[in-house]
């Protein structure tokens, strides 16, 4: 078990290393260095900068060194908790992330819990009542959830609850520890939008997983022992059918992070997604690098936890 | 095939033949929603091909005097903020989705399959390197990876296709790698090698038919996913650049008028949802109809 965990952690580190390579070097393919781009934007807004000032800026950010050295410096910084400094905001990327990340994490975490719990519940109910109206309903809704773009969900909710009924605020998001009531009201629509697709994915997987487990000998044995439905379902069916669903957690987190880019745009929420999009439009490399690495890190971490927790859910799985 | 004598021998052992194609069609069209899906895809492709004949106006023709009109007999879905006919833009939007959907899937499937074959066939270090890179690519949410790549490459149809292709390669690579590994273990490959057949070609010839069915399902659902991702990119403003008619950017442009002219947002979003729904349906239908467990059944 320990060797398995160590090996799995090492794989995670390797994956993150490759991610950092991809992110860093792909951004260097854009013609012009960050300082030049920033200077160009300053020129556009009426400012003027001498070549010397640009060189000074380059030296300050280490951009005068060869790209591989820049990469090594960046990685060295990461290990010291320093993700670099945004040329544009003249602010530490770490500091910017500290403001942005909690917003996305709060919304994302609630959406993850919501989609996982509801997905498991609906999938289970649909499978147990196979062929009944509830099964048809869950199946249709999960098909719909899989195909609607995140922004369509946002439009529907906004149109009904913010514009017509005026129950919920249109845009913005405040962190719950600053103003809980406001945060809750502002959070409802974005969270639902984020949860729609993973909820559909989870419910579908859960339904087919339960149907499979239902055919197992031990379930028939449980029934023939005369156990009540509740016991068979919770103790035998639910526990065994959860395993493939747990695997989905990593995928769900990915969908939610991807969705947050759009949801934060629609609802004007100052989170990671907005930050990335703004950084891409402003060509702020340092923020793009830091942001994507943090997202990849969290996804790798979740997948790691999922893999390790397998053994707990299914003692039959042996780690070599 | 030079050796004719082996073929009849196999025939006599085989179970009574079921017409696989007939069985496939029967299972495939069993579900009504699959029929709906096929119909939607057909209509969509035909609309894209005949867009100039169907669209009543030039999709980029601006008429600021008549902007933000509600639906009328002249403008079936009204006009947008630049006075362009929304219905015509919706019709031309089918082309964007078609190019991106099929273009991306063709590029990424070919590259992904080659990488998967190489990884599975060569094994060892090559396998480790290719598969680790795929793991890393999968470490990103598809939309964020596409966002990053689109930022590097810039917007526009071609770059969106490249970005989405790279983002979707890992699925094909994993599938092909797994198929190749399982085929490589088979005795007939060893036998082929023993008689001196060029083994890579043998691999390809044996792996492709084996992988064909899961690949077909993957490709079908991928087209839907890719269209969804392109819509996301265009919605953010990083995908198809104006004035190109893309459903995603149409939806985001309409957001200011959501309260008064909701169809500006809903029409393009629904178009995306319907096409993606169709591909998911057909993908599911294919999965069921191609299920190897059903092979040989009536």
Coordinates of C-alpha atoms in Angstrom, one line a residue:
Chain A
X1 CA 0.0 0.0 0.0
X2 CA 2.7 2.5 1.0
X3 CA 4.7 1.7 -2.2
X4 CA 1.6 2.1 -4.2
X5 CA 1.0 5.5 -2.7
X6 CA 4.6 6.6 -3.2
X7 CA 4.5 5.5 -6.8
X8 CA 1.2 7.2 -7.4
X9 CA 2.5 10.4 -5.9
X10 CA 5.6 10.2 -8.1
X11 CA 3.4 9.8 -11.2
X12 CA 1.5 12.9 -10.1
X13 CA 4.7 14.8 -9.8
X14 CA 5.8 13.7 -13.3
X15 CA 2.5 14.7 -14.8
X16 CA 2.7 18.1 -13.1
X17 CA 6.3 18.5 -14.4
X18 CA 5.1 17.8 -18.0
X19 CA 2.2 20.2 -17.5
X20 CA 4.6 22.9 -16.4
X21 CA 6.7 22.3 -19.5
X22 CA 3.7 22.4 -21.8
X23 CA 2.4 25.6 -20.2
X24 CA 5.7 27.4 -20.0
X25 CA 7.1 26.6 -23.4
X26 CA 3.8 26.9 -25.4
X27 CA 3.4 30.4 -24.1
X28 CA 6.9 31.2 -25.3
X29 CA 5.9 30.4 -28.8
X30 CA 3.9 33.6 -29.0
X31 CA 5.9 36.2 -30.9
X32 CA 7.2 39.0 -28.7
X33 CA 8.1 38.8 -25.1
X34 CA 5.8 39.8 -22.2
X35 CA 7.5 43.1 -21.7
X36 CA 7.2 44.0 -25.4
X37 CA 3.5 43.1 -25.3
X38 CA 2.9 45.1 -22.2
X39 CA 4.8 48.1 -23.7
X40 CA 2.7 47.8 -26.8
X41 CA -0.4 48.0 -24.7
X42 CA 1.0 51.0 -22.9
X43 CA 1.8 52.8 -26.2
X44 CA -1.8 52.1 -27.3
X45 CA -3.1 54.0 -24.2
X46 CA -0.8 57.0 -24.8
X47 CA 2.2 56.1 -22.7
X48 CA 5.7 55.9 -24.1
X49 CA 8.6 53.8 -22.9
X50 CA 12.2 53.9 -23.8
X51 CA 14.2 50.9 -24.9
X52 CA 16.3 51.2 -21.7
X53 CA 13.3 51.0 -19.5
X54 CA 12.1 47.9 -21.3
X55 CA 15.5 46.3 -20.8
X56 CA 15.4 47.2 -17.1
X57 CA 12.0 45.6 -16.9
X58 CA 13.2 42.5 -18.7
X59 CA 16.2 42.2 -16.3
X60 CA 13.8 42.6 -13.3
X61 CA 11.6 39.8 -14.5
X62 CA 14.5 37.6 -15.6
X63 CA 13.4 37.8 -19.2
X64 CA 16.9 38.7 -20.4
X65 CA 18.0 35.2 -19.7
X66 CA 17.6 32.2 -22.1
X67 CA 14.2 30.5 -22.0
X68 CA 15.4 27.3 -20.4
X69 CA 17.0 29.3 -17.6
X70 CA 13.8 31.3 -17.2
X71 CA 11.9 28.0 -16.9
X72 CA 14.3 26.8 -14.2
X73 CA 14.0 30.1 -12.3
X74 CA 10.2 29.8 -12.5
X75 CA 10.2 26.2 -11.2
X76 CA 12.6 27.2 -8.4
X77 CA 10.3 30.0 -7.5
X78 CA 7.3 27.6 -7.3
X79 CA 9.0 25.5 -4.8
X80 CA 9.6 28.6 -2.7
X81 CA 5.9 29.5 -3.0
X82 CA 6.6 32.2 -5.5
X83 CA 4.7 32.0 -8.8
X84 CA 6.3 35.1 -10.2
X85 CA 5.1 38.7 -10.6
X86 CA 2.6 40.0 -13.1
X87 CA 4.2 42.7 -15.2
X88 CA 0.8 44.3 -15.8
X89 CA -0.5 44.4 -12.2
X90 CA 3.0 44.7 -10.7
X91 CA 1.6 42.3 -8.2
X92 CA 2.6 38.8 -7.1
X93 CA 0.7 36.1 -8.9
X94 CA 0.4 34.4 -5.5
X95 CA -1.3 37.4 -4.1
X96 CA -3.7 37.6 -7.1
X97 CA -4.5 33.9 -6.7
X98 CA -5.2 34.3 -3.1
X99 CA -8.0 36.7 -4.0
X100 CA -9.3 34.7 -7.0
X101 CA -8.9 31.1 -6.0
X102 CA -11.2 31.1 -2.9
X103 CA -14.1 32.4 -5.1
X104 CA -13.8 29.6 -7.6
X105 CA -13.1 27.0 -5.0
X106 CA -16.2 27.9 -2.9
X107 CA -18.5 27.8 -6.0
X108 CA -16.7 24.7 -7.4
X109 CA -16.7 22.8 -4.1
X110 CA -20.4 23.3 -3.5
X111 CA -21.1 22.4 -7.1
X112 CA -19.0 19.3 -6.8
X113 CA -20.7 18.1 -3.6
X114 CA -24.2 19.0 -5.1
X115 CA -23.6 17.2 -8.4
X116 CA -22.0 14.1 -6.8
X117 CA -24.6 13.6 -4.1
X118 CA -27.6 14.4 -6.3
X119 CA -26.1 12.4 -9.2
X120 CA -25.7 9.3 -6.9
X121 CA -29.2 9.7 -5.6
X122 CA -30.9 10.2 -8.9
X123 CA -28.9 7.5 -10.6
X124 CA -29.7 5.0 -7.8
X125 CA -33.4 5.9 -7.8
X126 CA -33.6 5.6 -11.6
X127 CA -31.9 2.2 -11.6
X128 CA -34.0 0.8 -8.7
X129 CA -37.2 1.9 -10.4
X130 CA -36.0 0.9 -13.8
X131 CA -38.5 1.5 -16.6
X132 CA -40.8 3.6 -14.3
X133 CA -41.5 7.3 -14.9
X134 CA -38.7 8.4 -12.6
X135 CA -36.2 6.4 -14.6
X136 CA -37.4 7.9 -17.8
X137 CA -37.3 11.4 -16.3
X138 CA -33.8 11.0 -14.9
X139 CA -32.5 9.5 -18.2
X140 CA -34.0 12.3 -20.2
X141 CA -32.7 15.0 -17.9
X142 CA -29.2 13.6 -17.9
X143 CA -29.2 13.6 -21.7
X144 CA -30.2 17.2 -21.6
X145 CA -27.6 18.0 -19.0
X146 CA -24.9 16.5 -21.2
X147 CA -25.7 18.6 -24.2
X148 CA -26.6 22.0 -23.0
X149 CA -23.8 24.6 -23.1
X150 CA -23.1 26.0 -19.6
X151 CA -24.2 29.5 -20.8
X152 CA -27.6 28.2 -21.9
X153 CA -28.2 27.0 -18.3
X154 CA -27.0 30.5 -17.2
X155 CA -29.4 32.2 -19.6
X156 CA -32.4 30.2 -18.5
X157 CA -31.7 30.8 -14.8
X158 CA -30.9 34.5 -15.3
X159 CA -34.0 35.1 -17.4
X160 CA -36.4 33.5 -15.0
X161 CA -34.9 34.2 -11.6
X162 CA -33.1 37.5 -12.1
X163 CA -34.9 39.3 -14.8
X164 CA -38.5 38.1 -14.6
X165 CA -39.1 37.1 -11.0
X166 CA -36.3 39.3 -9.6
X167 CA -35.6 36.8 -6.8
X168 CA -31.9 36.6 -7.3
X169 CA -29.2 39.2 -8.0
X170 CA -28.1 39.3 -11.6
X171 CA -24.3 39.3 -11.2
X172 CA -21.4 39.3 -8.8
X173 CA -20.3 37.1 -6.0
X174 CA -19.2 37.8 -2.5
X175 CA -17.3 35.2 -0.4
X176 CA -19.6 33.6 2.2
X177 CA -17.4 34.6 5.2
X178 CA -17.8 38.3 4.2
X179 CA -21.5 38.3 3.8
X180 CA -23.2 34.9 4.0
X181 CA -26.7 35.9 3.0
X182 CA -25.6 37.8 0.0
X183 CA -23.1 35.2 -1.0
X184 CA -25.8 32.5 -0.9
X185 CA -28.2 34.5 -3.0
X186 CA -25.5 35.3 -5.5
X187 CA -24.1 31.8 -5.5
X188 CA -27.3 29.9 -6.3
X189 CA -27.3 30.4 -10.1
X190 CA -23.6 30.0 -10.8
X191 CA -23.5 26.8 -8.7
X192 CA -26.4 25.3 -10.5
X193 CA -24.8 26.1 -13.9
X194 CA -21.5 24.5 -12.8
X195 CA -23.3 21.4 -11.4
X196 CA -25.5 20.6 -14.4
X197 CA -23.1 18.7 -16.5
X198 CA -21.2 16.8 -13.8
X199 CA -24.6 16.0 -12.3
X200 CA -25.8 14.4 -15.5
X201 CA -22.5 12.5 -16.0
X202 CA -22.7 11.2 -12.4
X203 CA -26.3 10.2 -12.6
X204 CA -25.8 8.3 -15.8
X205 CA -22.8 6.5 -14.5
X206 CA -24.5 5.7 -11.3
X207 CA -27.6 4.3 -13.0
X208 CA -25.6 1.9 -15.2
X209 CA -23.4 1.0 -12.3
X210 CA -26.4 0.1 -10.1
X211 CA -28.0 -1.9 -12.9
X212 CA -24.8 -3.9 -13.2
X213 CA -24.5 -4.6 -9.5
X214 CA -28.2 -5.5 -9.4
X215 CA -27.4 -8.6 -11.5
X216 CA -24.7 -9.8 -9.2
X217 CA -25.1 -13.1 -7.3
X218 CA -24.6 -11.4 -3.9
X219 CA -27.6 -9.1 -4.5
X220 CA -29.8 -12.0 -5.3
X221 CA -28.6 -13.8 -2.2
X222 CA -29.3 -10.7 -0.2
X223 CA -32.9 -10.6 -1.5
X224 CA -33.4 -14.3 -1.0
X225 CA -32.2 -14.0 2.6
X226 CA -35.3 -11.9 3.0
X227 CA -33.6 -8.6 3.7
X228 CA -35.6 -5.5 3.4
X229 CA -35.2 -3.4 0.3
X230 CA -33.6 -0.6 2.3
X231 CA -30.9 -2.9 3.6
X232 CA -30.2 -4.5 0.2
X233 CA -30.0 -1.2 -1.5
X234 CA -27.9 0.7 1.0
X235 CA -25.6 -2.1 2.2
X236 CA -25.2 -4.2 -0.9
X237 CA -26.1 -2.3 -4.0
X238 CA -25.1 1.3 -3.1
X239 CA -21.7 0.5 -1.7
X240 CA -20.6 -1.7 -4.6
X241 CA -21.9 0.6 -7.3
X242 CA -20.2 3.7 -5.9
X243 CA -16.7 2.6 -7.0
X244 CA -16.9 3.6 -10.7
X245 CA -18.8 6.7 -9.7
X246 CA -15.9 7.8 -7.4
X247 CA -13.6 7.7 -10.4
X248 CA -15.7 10.3 -12.0
X249 CA -14.8 12.8 -9.3
X250 CA -11.6 13.8 -11.1
X251 CA -13.6 14.3 -14.3
X252 CA -16.3 16.3 -12.6
X253 CA -13.7 18.6 -11.1
X254 CA -12.3 19.2 -14.5
X255 CA -15.7 20.0 -16.0
X256 CA -16.4 22.4 -13.1
X257 CA -13.1 24.2 -13.6
X258 CA -13.7 24.4 -17.3
X259 CA -17.3 25.6 -16.7
X260 CA -16.1 28.2 -14.2
X261 CA -14.4 30.1 -17.1
X262 CA -17.8 30.6 -18.7
X263 CA -19.9 30.9 -15.6
X264 CA -17.6 33.6 -14.1
X265 CA -17.8 35.5 -17.4
X266 CA -21.6 35.4 -17.5
X267 CA -22.2 36.3 -13.9
X268 CA -19.2 38.7 -13.6
X269 CA -17.6 36.8 -10.8
X270 CA -14.0 37.7 -9.9
X271 CA -12.6 34.1 -9.8
X272 CA -9.9 32.0 -11.4
X273 CA -11.9 31.6 -14.7
X274 CA -12.3 35.3 -15.2
X275 CA -8.7 35.8 -14.2
X276 CA -7.5 33.4 -16.9
X277 CA -9.6 34.9 -19.6
X278 CA -8.5 38.4 -18.7
X279 CA -4.9 37.3 -18.6
X280 CA -5.2 35.7 -22.0
X281 CA -6.7 38.8 -23.6
X282 CA -4.0 40.9 -22.0
X283 CA -1.3 38.3 -22.7
X284 CA -0.2 38.3 -19.1
X285 CA 2.0 35.1 -19.3
X286 CA 2.9 35.0 -15.7
X287 CA -0.7 34.8 -14.6
X288 CA -1.7 32.3 -17.3
X289 CA 1.2 30.1 -16.3
X290 CA 0.5 30.2 -12.6
X291 CA -3.3 29.9 -13.0
X292 CA -3.2 26.8 -15.3
X293 CA -0.6 25.1 -13.1
X294 CA -2.7 25.6 -10.0
X295 CA -5.7 24.1 -11.8
X296 CA -3.7 21.2 -13.1
X297 CA -2.3 20.7 -9.6
X298 CA -5.7 20.4 -8.1
X299 CA -7.0 18.0 -10.7
X300 CA -3.9 15.8 -10.2
X301 CA -4.4 15.9 -6.5
X302 CA -8.1 14.9 -6.7
X303 CA -7.2 12.0 -9.0
X304 CA -4.5 10.9 -6.6
X305 CA -6.9 10.9 -3.7
X306 CA -9.5 9.1 -5.8
X307 CA -7.0 6.4 -6.7
X308 CA -5.8 5.9 -3.2
X309 CA -9.3 5.9 -1.7
X310 CA -10.3 3.0 -4.0
X311 CA -8.9 0.5 -1.5
X312 CA -11.2 1.9 1.2
X313 CA -14.3 1.6 -1.0
X314 CA -13.4 -1.7 -2.4
X315 CA -11.1 -3.9 -0.3
X316 CA -10.9 -6.4 -3.2
X317 CA -8.6 -4.0 -5.0
X318 CA -5.0 -5.0 -4.2
X319 CA -2.2 -2.6 -4.6
X320 CA 0.9 -4.1 -6.1
Chain B
X1 CA -4.9 -13.6 -49.6
X2 CA -3.1 -16.3 -51.5
X3 CA -4.1 -19.1 -49.2
X4 CA -7.7 -20.0 -50.2
X5 CA -8.0 -23.3 -48.4
X6 CA -8.2 -21.8 -44.9
X7 CA -11.3 -19.7 -45.5
X8 CA -13.9 -22.5 -45.9
X9 CA -12.5 -24.3 -42.8
X10 CA -13.3 -21.3 -40.7
X11 CA -16.8 -21.1 -42.2
X12 CA -17.7 -24.7 -41.1
X13 CA -16.7 -24.0 -37.5
X14 CA -18.5 -20.7 -37.2
X15 CA -22.0 -20.6 -35.7
X16 CA -25.0 -20.1 -38.0
X17 CA -24.4 -16.7 -39.5
X18 CA -26.4 -13.8 -38.4
X19 CA -26.5 -10.8 -40.8
X20 CA -24.4 -8.5 -38.7
X21 CA -25.3 -5.4 -40.7
X22 CA -29.0 -6.1 -40.4
X23 CA -28.7 -6.7 -36.7
X24 CA -26.7 -3.5 -36.4
X25 CA -29.4 -1.5 -38.1
X26 CA -32.2 -3.1 -36.2
X27 CA -30.6 -2.4 -32.8
X28 CA -29.4 1.0 -33.9
X29 CA -32.8 2.3 -34.9
X30 CA -34.6 0.6 -32.1
X31 CA -34.6 3.7 -30.0
X32 CA -36.7 6.6 -31.4
X33 CA -34.3 9.2 -30.1
X34 CA -31.5 7.7 -32.3
X35 CA -33.7 8.3 -35.3
X36 CA -34.3 11.9 -34.1
X37 CA -30.5 12.2 -33.7
X38 CA -29.8 11.0 -37.2
X39 CA -32.4 13.3 -38.6
X40 CA -31.0 16.3 -36.8
X41 CA -27.5 15.6 -38.0
X42 CA -28.8 15.2 -41.6
X43 CA -30.7 18.4 -41.4
X44 CA -27.7 20.2 -39.9
X45 CA -25.3 18.9 -42.5
X46 CA -27.7 19.8 -45.4
X47 CA -28.2 23.3 -43.9
X48 CA -24.5 23.8 -43.8
X49 CA -24.0 22.7 -47.4
X50 CA -27.0 24.8 -48.7
X51 CA -26.6 27.7 -46.3
X52 CA -26.5 30.4 -49.1
X53 CA -29.8 29.0 -50.5
X54 CA -31.5 28.8 -47.1
X55 CA -30.4 32.0 -45.5
X56 CA -32.6 34.9 -46.7
X57 CA -29.9 37.5 -46.1
X58 CA -26.1 37.9 -46.1
X59 CA -25.2 36.9 -42.5
X60 CA -22.7 39.8 -42.3
X61 CA -24.9 42.4 -43.8
X62 CA -25.3 45.2 -41.3
X63 CA -28.2 47.5 -41.2
X64 CA -27.9 49.7 -38.1
X65 CA -31.2 51.4 -38.8
X66 CA -33.0 48.0 -38.3
X67 CA -31.0 46.7 -35.3
X68 CA -32.5 44.7 -32.4
X69 CA -35.8 44.0 -34.2
X70 CA -38.2 41.4 -32.8
X71 CA -39.0 38.4 -35.0
X72 CA -41.1 39.3 -38.0
X73 CA -42.0 37.9 -41.3
X74 CA -38.9 39.6 -42.8
X75 CA -36.6 38.6 -40.0
X76 CA -37.7 35.3 -38.6
X77 CA -35.6 35.5 -35.5
X78 CA -35.3 39.3 -35.5
X79 CA -32.0 41.2 -36.0
X80 CA -29.0 41.6 -33.7
X81 CA -27.3 44.7 -32.3
X82 CA -25.7 45.4 -35.7
X83 CA -28.9 44.9 -37.6
X84 CA -27.8 41.6 -39.0
X85 CA -30.5 38.9 -39.7
X86 CA -30.2 36.4 -36.8
X87 CA -31.8 33.6 -38.8
X88 CA -29.2 33.9 -41.5
X89 CA -26.5 34.0 -39.0
X90 CA -27.9 30.9 -37.3
X91 CA -27.9 29.1 -40.7
X92 CA -24.3 30.1 -41.4
X93 CA -23.4 29.1 -37.9
X94 CA -24.1 25.5 -38.9
X95 CA -21.0 25.8 -41.2
X96 CA -18.7 26.9 -38.3
X97 CA -19.9 24.1 -36.1
X98 CA -19.5 21.6 -39.0
X99 CA -16.0 22.7 -39.9
X100 CA -14.9 22.7 -36.3
X101 CA -16.7 19.4 -35.3
X102 CA -15.5 17.3 -38.2
X103 CA -12.2 19.1 -38.8
X104 CA -11.1 18.6 -35.2
X105 CA -12.2 15.0 -35.0
X106 CA -10.4 14.1 -38.2
X107 CA -7.1 15.7 -37.1
X108 CA -7.2 14.5 -33.6
X109 CA -8.3 11.0 -34.4
X110 CA -5.5 10.5 -36.9
X111 CA -2.8 11.9 -34.7
X112 CA -4.1 10.3 -31.6
X113 CA -4.4 6.9 -33.3
X114 CA -0.9 7.0 -34.7
X115 CA 0.5 8.0 -31.3
X116 CA -1.5 5.2 -29.6
X117 CA -0.3 2.6 -32.1
X118 CA 3.3 3.7 -31.6
X119 CA 3.1 3.8 -27.8
X120 CA 1.5 0.3 -27.8
X121 CA 3.7 -1.2 -30.4
X122 CA 7.1 0.2 -29.3
X123 CA 6.3 0.0 -25.6
X124 CA 9.0 0.8 -23.0
X125 CA 10.3 4.3 -23.0
X126 CA 8.3 5.5 -26.0
X127 CA 5.1 4.3 -24.4
X128 CA 6.0 5.9 -21.1
X129 CA 6.8 9.3 -22.7
X130 CA 3.7 9.4 -24.9
X131 CA 1.3 8.2 -22.2
X132 CA 2.7 10.6 -19.6
X133 CA 2.3 13.5 -22.0
X134 CA -1.3 12.3 -22.6
X135 CA -1.8 12.2 -18.8
X136 CA -0.5 15.7 -18.6
X137 CA -2.9 16.9 -21.3
X138 CA -5.7 15.2 -19.5
X139 CA -4.7 17.1 -16.4
X140 CA -6.3 20.1 -17.9
X141 CA -10.0 20.6 -18.2
X142 CA -10.6 20.5 -22.0
X143 CA -11.9 24.0 -22.2
X144 CA -8.9 25.4 -20.2
X145 CA -6.4 23.6 -22.4
X146 CA -8.1 24.8 -25.5
X147 CA -8.1 28.3 -24.0
X148 CA -4.4 28.1 -23.4
X149 CA -3.7 26.8 -26.9
X150 CA -6.0 29.3 -28.5
X151 CA -4.2 32.0 -26.6
X152 CA -0.9 30.8 -28.0
X153 CA -2.2 30.3 -31.6
X154 CA -4.6 33.2 -31.7
X155 CA -8.3 32.9 -32.6
X156 CA -9.9 32.0 -35.9
X157 CA -11.4 28.9 -37.4
X158 CA -8.1 27.1 -38.2
X159 CA -6.5 27.8 -34.9
X160 CA -9.6 26.7 -33.0
X161 CA -9.5 23.4 -34.8
X162 CA -5.8 23.0 -34.0
X163 CA -6.3 23.9 -30.3
X164 CA -9.3 21.6 -29.9
X165 CA -7.5 18.8 -31.8
X166 CA -4.5 18.9 -29.4
X167 CA -6.9 19.0 -26.4
X168 CA -8.8 15.9 -27.6
X169 CA -5.9 13.7 -28.8
X170 CA -5.4 11.8 -25.5
X171 CA -8.7 9.9 -25.7
X172 CA -7.8 8.3 -29.1
X173 CA -4.2 7.6 -28.0
X174 CA -5.3 5.8 -24.8
X175 CA -7.9 3.7 -26.7
X176 CA -5.4 2.8 -29.5
X177 CA -2.6 2.1 -27.0
X178 CA -4.8 -0.3 -25.0
X179 CA -6.1 -2.1 -28.2
X180 CA -2.5 -2.4 -29.5
X181 CA -1.2 -3.8 -26.2
X182 CA -4.0 -6.4 -26.1
X183 CA -3.6 -7.4 -29.8
X184 CA 0.2 -7.6 -29.4
X185 CA -0.2 -10.4 -26.9
X186 CA -2.1 -12.6 -29.3
X187 CA -0.5 -15.6 -30.8
X188 CA -1.4 -14.8 -34.4
X189 CA 0.9 -11.7 -34.2
X190 CA 3.7 -13.9 -33.0
X191 CA 3.0 -16.3 -35.7
X192 CA 3.0 -13.5 -38.3
X193 CA 6.3 -12.3 -37.0
X194 CA 7.7 -15.8 -37.1
X195 CA 6.9 -16.1 -40.8
X196 CA 8.7 -12.8 -41.3
X197 CA 5.8 -10.5 -41.9
X198 CA 6.7 -6.8 -41.3
X199 CA 5.2 -6.7 -37.8
X200 CA 4.2 -3.0 -37.6
X201 CA 2.0 -3.4 -40.7
X202 CA 0.6 -6.6 -39.3
X203 CA -0.2 -4.7 -36.1
X204 CA -2.0 -1.9 -37.9
X205 CA -4.0 -4.5 -39.9
X206 CA -5.1 -6.3 -36.8
X207 CA -5.5 -3.4 -34.4
X208 CA -7.6 -1.2 -36.6
X209 CA -10.5 -3.7 -37.1
X210 CA -10.4 -4.4 -33.4
X211 CA -10.4 -0.8 -32.4
X212 CA -12.9 0.3 -35.1
X213 CA -16.0 0.0 -33.0
X214 CA -15.0 1.8 -29.8
X215 CA -13.3 4.4 -32.1
X216 CA -16.5 5.0 -33.9
X217 CA -18.4 5.6 -30.7
X218 CA -15.6 7.8 -29.4
X219 CA -15.5 9.9 -32.6
X220 CA -19.3 10.4 -32.6
X221 CA -19.5 11.6 -29.0
X222 CA -16.3 13.7 -29.5
X223 CA -17.9 15.7 -32.4
X224 CA -20.6 16.8 -29.9
X225 CA -18.0 17.6 -27.2
X226 CA -15.9 19.5 -29.6
X227 CA -18.8 21.6 -30.9
X228 CA -19.6 22.3 -27.2
X229 CA -16.0 23.4 -26.5
X230 CA -15.9 25.6 -29.6
X231 CA -19.1 27.2 -28.5
X232 CA -17.4 27.9 -25.1
X233 CA -14.3 29.4 -26.7
X234 CA -16.4 31.6 -29.1
X235 CA -18.6 32.6 -26.2
X236 CA -15.6 33.9 -24.3
X237 CA -14.4 35.6 -27.4
X238 CA -11.3 33.5 -28.0
X239 CA -12.7 31.2 -30.7
X240 CA -14.2 32.3 -34.0
X241 CA -13.5 36.0 -34.6
X242 CA -16.1 38.5 -35.7
X243 CA -17.8 38.9 -38.0
X244 CA -17.7 35.1 -38.5
X245 CA -21.1 33.6 -37.6
X246 CA -20.5 31.2 -34.6
X247 CA -23.3 30.2 -32.3
X248 CA -21.2 30.7 -29.2
X249 CA -20.3 34.3 -30.0
X250 CA -23.9 35.0 -31.1
X251 CA -25.0 33.9 -27.7
X252 CA -22.6 36.0 -25.8
X253 CA -23.3 39.1 -28.0
X254 CA -27.0 38.8 -27.1
X255 CA -26.5 38.8 -23.4
X256 CA -27.1 42.6 -22.9
X257 CA -30.6 42.2 -24.4
X258 CA -31.5 39.1 -22.5
X259 CA -34.4 40.8 -20.7
X260 CA -36.0 42.3 -23.8
X261 CA -34.9 40.1 -26.7
X262 CA -34.2 36.7 -25.1
X263 CA -34.1 34.9 -28.4
X264 CA -30.8 36.5 -29.3
X265 CA -29.3 34.3 -26.5
X266 CA -31.6 31.3 -26.6
X267 CA -31.8 30.6 -30.3
X268 CA -28.0 30.0 -30.9
X269 CA -27.6 28.2 -27.5
X270 CA -30.5 25.9 -28.3
X271 CA -29.0 25.2 -31.8
X272 CA -25.8 24.1 -30.0
X273 CA -27.7 22.0 -27.5
X274 CA -29.8 20.3 -30.3
X275 CA -26.7 19.3 -32.4
X276 CA -24.8 18.1 -29.4
X277 CA -27.8 16.1 -28.2
X278 CA -28.1 14.5 -31.6
X279 CA -24.5 13.3 -31.6
X280 CA -24.8 12.0 -28.0
X281 CA -27.9 10.1 -29.1
X282 CA -26.2 8.6 -32.2
X283 CA -23.1 7.8 -30.1
X284 CA -25.2 5.9 -27.6
X285 CA -27.1 4.1 -30.3
X286 CA -23.8 3.1 -31.9
X287 CA -22.5 1.9 -28.6
X288 CA -25.5 -0.3 -28.1
X289 CA -25.6 -1.6 -31.6
X290 CA -21.9 -2.3 -31.8
X291 CA -21.8 -4.0 -28.4
X292 CA -19.7 -7.1 -28.9
X293 CA -21.9 -8.9 -26.4
X294 CA -24.7 -8.7 -28.8
X295 CA -22.7 -10.1 -31.7
X296 CA -24.3 -13.2 -33.2
X297 CA -27.6 -12.6 -31.5
X298 CA -30.9 -12.2 -33.4

